[in-house]
Amino acid sequence: MLLSEFQNHTDIFPDAITYEEIEREYMDERWESKAQFCAAYKFNEGGLAEKIQRAANDRLIELGEGTAQQQKTRAKMAATIKALTEELEWLEAAYDKALHDMLSPSLCSMIQQRVREILR
């Protein structure tokens, strides 16, 4: 059933989450017609409208919790990125120092001496 069909039958204009639940309920049940389902919803027969609204409310709560969980995940990811960036900067500095030390005249002299000793 299209949203516009539901609106025409009921004169009710649900939000997207509520309409998704309306569609789910409509598809799950075996209704003789769209008009029968819409009338049952409009007049809350058997608590149909309440059931759908509870389901929509539950989904909204889940979405809100998902957002909070996503914020926690983003915060953890940002902390991890910061820690990795700091570690990378430290490693780059250590590499630069090691490279500088390797190229120092005294180290080169020591390596050359050691190579000569080995080759004798």
PDB file of C-alpha atoms in Angstrom:
ATOM      1  CA  MET A   1       0.000   0.000   0.000  1.00  0.00           C
ATOM      2  CA  LEU A   2       1.277   3.430  -0.854  1.00  0.00           C
ATOM      3  CA  LEU A   3       1.528   6.163   1.756  1.00  0.00           C
ATOM      4  CA  SER A   4      -0.878   8.280  -0.286  1.00  0.00           C
ATOM      5  CA  GLU A   5      -3.424   5.421  -0.286  1.00  0.00           C
ATOM      6  CA  PHE A   6      -3.148   5.113   3.491  1.00  0.00           C
ATOM      7  CA  GLN A   7      -3.575   8.865   3.882  1.00  0.00           C
ATOM      8  CA  ASN A   8      -6.605   8.920   1.578  1.00  0.00           C
ATOM      9  CA  HIS A   9      -8.298   6.070   3.484  1.00  0.00           C
ATOM     10  CA  THR A  10      -7.565   7.379   6.978  1.00  0.00           C
ATOM     11  CA  ASP A  11      -6.944  11.135   6.784  1.00  0.00           C
ATOM     12  CA  ILE A  12      -3.889  10.377   8.947  1.00  0.00           C
ATOM     13  CA  PHE A  13      -0.435  11.554   7.898  1.00  0.00           C
ATOM     14  CA  PRO A  14       2.148   9.413   9.713  1.00  0.00           C
ATOM     15  CA  ASP A  15       5.871  10.087   9.896  1.00  0.00           C
ATOM     16  CA  ALA A  16       8.263   7.792   8.001  1.00  0.00           C
ATOM     17  CA  ILE A  17       9.012   5.475  10.930  1.00  0.00           C
ATOM     18  CA  THR A  18       5.345   5.025  11.792  1.00  0.00           C
ATOM     19  CA  TYR A  19       4.495   4.404   8.149  1.00  0.00           C
ATOM     20  CA  GLU A  20       7.185   1.712   7.921  1.00  0.00           C
ATOM     21  CA  GLU A  21       5.529  -0.034  10.868  1.00  0.00           C
ATOM     22  CA  ILE A  22       2.093   0.403   9.263  1.00  0.00           C
ATOM     23  CA  GLU A  23       3.423  -1.229   6.097  1.00  0.00           C
ATOM     24  CA  ARG A  24       5.020  -4.037   8.089  1.00  0.00           C
ATOM     25  CA  GLU A  25       1.757  -4.728   9.907  1.00  0.00           C
ATOM     26  CA  TYR A  26      -0.268  -4.509   6.723  1.00  0.00           C
ATOM     27  CA  MET A  27       2.023  -7.002   4.971  1.00  0.00           C
ATOM     28  CA  ASP A  28       2.181  -9.380   7.972  1.00  0.00           C
ATOM     29  CA  GLU A  29      -1.567  -9.695   8.385  1.00  0.00           C
ATOM     30  CA  ARG A  30      -4.056 -11.046   5.916  1.00  0.00           C
ATOM     31  CA  TRP A  31      -6.433  -8.198   5.280  1.00  0.00           C
ATOM     32  CA  GLU A  32      -9.273  -8.506   2.807  1.00  0.00           C
ATOM     33  CA  SER A  33      -8.554  -5.030   1.491  1.00  0.00           C
ATOM     34  CA  LYS A  34      -6.579  -1.893   2.073  1.00  0.00           C
ATOM     35  CA  ALA A  35      -9.777  -0.190   3.124  1.00  0.00           C
ATOM     36  CA  GLN A  36     -10.405  -2.826   5.814  1.00  0.00           C
ATOM     37  CA  PHE A  37      -6.876  -2.413   7.210  1.00  0.00           C
ATOM     38  CA  CYS A  38      -7.093   1.387   7.133  1.00  0.00           C
ATOM     39  CA  ALA A  39     -10.456   1.381   8.932  1.00  0.00           C
ATOM     40  CA  ALA A  40      -9.069  -0.976  11.581  1.00  0.00           C
ATOM     41  CA  TYR A  41      -6.101   1.348  12.051  1.00  0.00           C
ATOM     42  CA  LYS A  42      -8.160   4.539  12.053  1.00  0.00           C
ATOM     43  CA  PHE A  43     -10.543   3.227  14.721  1.00  0.00           C
ATOM     44  CA  ASN A  44      -7.834   1.289  16.594  1.00  0.00           C
ATOM     45  CA  GLU A  45      -9.703  -1.989  16.265  1.00  0.00           C
ATOM     46  CA  GLY A  46      -8.120  -4.610  18.465  1.00  0.00           C
ATOM     47  CA  GLY A  47      -5.511  -2.062  19.509  1.00  0.00           C
ATOM     48  CA  LEU A  48      -3.993  -2.077  16.017  1.00  0.00           C
ATOM     49  CA  ALA A  49      -2.986   1.600  15.968  1.00  0.00           C
ATOM     50  CA  GLU A  50      -1.539   1.340  19.492  1.00  0.00           C
ATOM     51  CA  LYS A  51       0.459  -1.756  18.536  1.00  0.00           C
ATOM     52  CA  ILE A  52       1.885   0.014  15.501  1.00  0.00           C
ATOM     53  CA  GLN A  53       2.691   3.149  17.495  1.00  0.00           C
ATOM     54  CA  ARG A  54       4.500   1.094  20.162  1.00  0.00           C
ATOM     55  CA  ALA A  55       6.584  -0.555  17.438  1.00  0.00           C
ATOM     56  CA  ALA A  56       7.373   2.853  15.915  1.00  0.00           C
ATOM     57  CA  ASN A  57       8.337   4.230  19.328  1.00  0.00           C
ATOM     58  CA  ASP A  58      10.613   1.225  19.913  1.00  0.00           C
ATOM     59  CA  ARG A  59      12.312   1.869  16.572  1.00  0.00           C
ATOM     60  CA  LEU A  60      12.813   5.532  17.438  1.00  0.00           C
ATOM     61  CA  ILE A  61      14.402   4.541  20.738  1.00  0.00           C
ATOM     62  CA  GLU A  62      16.670   2.066  18.926  1.00  0.00           C
ATOM     63  CA  LEU A  63      17.685   4.762  16.470  1.00  0.00           C
ATOM     64  CA  GLY A  64      18.492   7.123  19.340  1.00  0.00           C
ATOM     65  CA  GLU A  65      20.566   4.469  21.082  1.00  0.00           C
ATOM     66  CA  GLY A  66      22.273   3.687  17.808  1.00  0.00           C
ATOM     67  CA  THR A  67      23.252   7.317  17.553  1.00  0.00           C
ATOM     68  CA  ALA A  68      24.701   7.265  21.075  1.00  0.00           C
ATOM     69  CA  GLN A  69      26.557   4.051  20.257  1.00  0.00           C
ATOM     70  CA  GLN A  70      27.854   5.591  17.046  1.00  0.00           C
ATOM     71  CA  GLN A  71      29.099   8.609  19.006  1.00  0.00           C
ATOM     72  CA  LYS A  72      30.957   6.304  21.409  1.00  0.00           C
ATOM     73  CA  THR A  73      32.447   4.400  18.481  1.00  0.00           C
ATOM     74  CA  ARG A  74      33.543   7.638  16.794  1.00  0.00           C
ATOM     75  CA  ALA A  75      35.139   8.833  20.047  1.00  0.00           C
ATOM     76  CA  LYS A  76      37.044   5.535  20.409  1.00  0.00           C
ATOM     77  CA  MET A  77      38.164   5.728  16.793  1.00  0.00           C
ATOM     78  CA  ALA A  78      39.366   9.319  17.257  1.00  0.00           C
ATOM     79  CA  ALA A  79      41.359   8.308  20.360  1.00  0.00           C
ATOM     80  CA  THR A  80      42.885   5.371  18.475  1.00  0.00           C
ATOM     81  CA  ILE A  81      43.797   7.590  15.527  1.00  0.00           C
ATOM     82  CA  LYS A  82      45.410  10.103  17.883  1.00  0.00           C
ATOM     83  CA  ALA A  83      47.426   7.368  19.640  1.00  0.00           C
ATOM     84  CA  LEU A  84      48.540   5.865  16.316  1.00  0.00           C
ATOM     85  CA  THR A  85      49.496   9.290  14.986  1.00  0.00           C
ATOM     86  CA  GLU A  86      51.596   9.956  18.090  1.00  0.00           C
ATOM     87  CA  GLU A  87      53.258   6.542  17.758  1.00  0.00           C
ATOM     88  CA  LEU A  88      53.959   7.178  14.077  1.00  0.00           C
ATOM     89  CA  GLU A  89      55.530  10.547  14.899  1.00  0.00           C
ATOM     90  CA  TRP A  90      57.709   8.869  17.557  1.00  0.00           C
ATOM     91  CA  LEU A  91      58.763   6.133  15.102  1.00  0.00           C
ATOM     92  CA  GLU A  92      59.598   8.717  12.449  1.00  0.00           C
ATOM     93  CA  ALA A  93      61.722  10.638  14.943  1.00  0.00           C
ATOM     94  CA  ALA A  94      63.463   7.422  16.042  1.00  0.00           C
ATOM     95  CA  TYR A  95      64.091   6.483  12.418  1.00  0.00           C
ATOM     96  CA  ASP A  96      65.492   9.932  11.658  1.00  0.00           C
ATOM     97  CA  LYS A  97      67.798   9.697  14.691  1.00  0.00           C
ATOM     98  CA  ALA A  98      68.964   6.202  13.738  1.00  0.00           C
ATOM     99  CA  LEU A  99      69.589   7.313  10.185  1.00  0.00           C
ATOM    100  CA  HIS A 100      71.500  10.366  11.406  1.00  0.00           C
ATOM    101  CA  ASP A 101      73.533   8.190  13.789  1.00  0.00           C
ATOM    102  CA  MET A 102      74.338   5.743  11.011  1.00  0.00           C
ATOM    103  CA  LEU A 103      75.649   8.526   8.848  1.00  0.00           C
ATOM    104  CA  SER A 104      77.773  10.132  11.557  1.00  0.00           C
ATOM    105  CA  PRO A 105      81.506  10.046  10.848  1.00  0.00           C
ATOM    106  CA  SER A 106      82.343   8.220  14.065  1.00  0.00           C
ATOM    107  CA  LEU A 107      79.850   5.414  13.360  1.00  0.00           C
ATOM    108  CA  CYS A 108      81.029   5.047   9.790  1.00  0.00           C
ATOM    109  CA  SER A 109      84.604   4.821  11.053  1.00  0.00           C
ATOM    110  CA  MET A 110      83.645   2.127  13.569  1.00  0.00           C
ATOM    111  CA  ILE A 111      81.820   0.095  10.914  1.00  0.00           C
ATOM    112  CA  GLN A 112      84.746   0.353   8.526  1.00  0.00           C
ATOM    113  CA  GLN A 113      87.137  -0.779  11.267  1.00  0.00           C
ATOM    114  CA  ARG A 114      84.934  -3.733  12.140  1.00  0.00           C
ATOM    115  CA  VAL A 115      84.616  -4.761   8.486  1.00  0.00           C
ATOM    116  CA  ARG A 116      88.411  -4.640   8.120  1.00  0.00           C
ATOM    117  CA  GLU A 117      88.834  -6.844  11.191  1.00  0.00           C
ATOM    118  CA  ILE A 118      86.371  -9.396   9.834  1.00  0.00           C
ATOM    119  CA  LEU A 119      88.050  -9.463   6.419  1.00  0.00           C
ATOM    120  CA  ARG A 120      91.512 -10.193   7.869  1.00  0.00           C
TER     121      ARG A 120
END
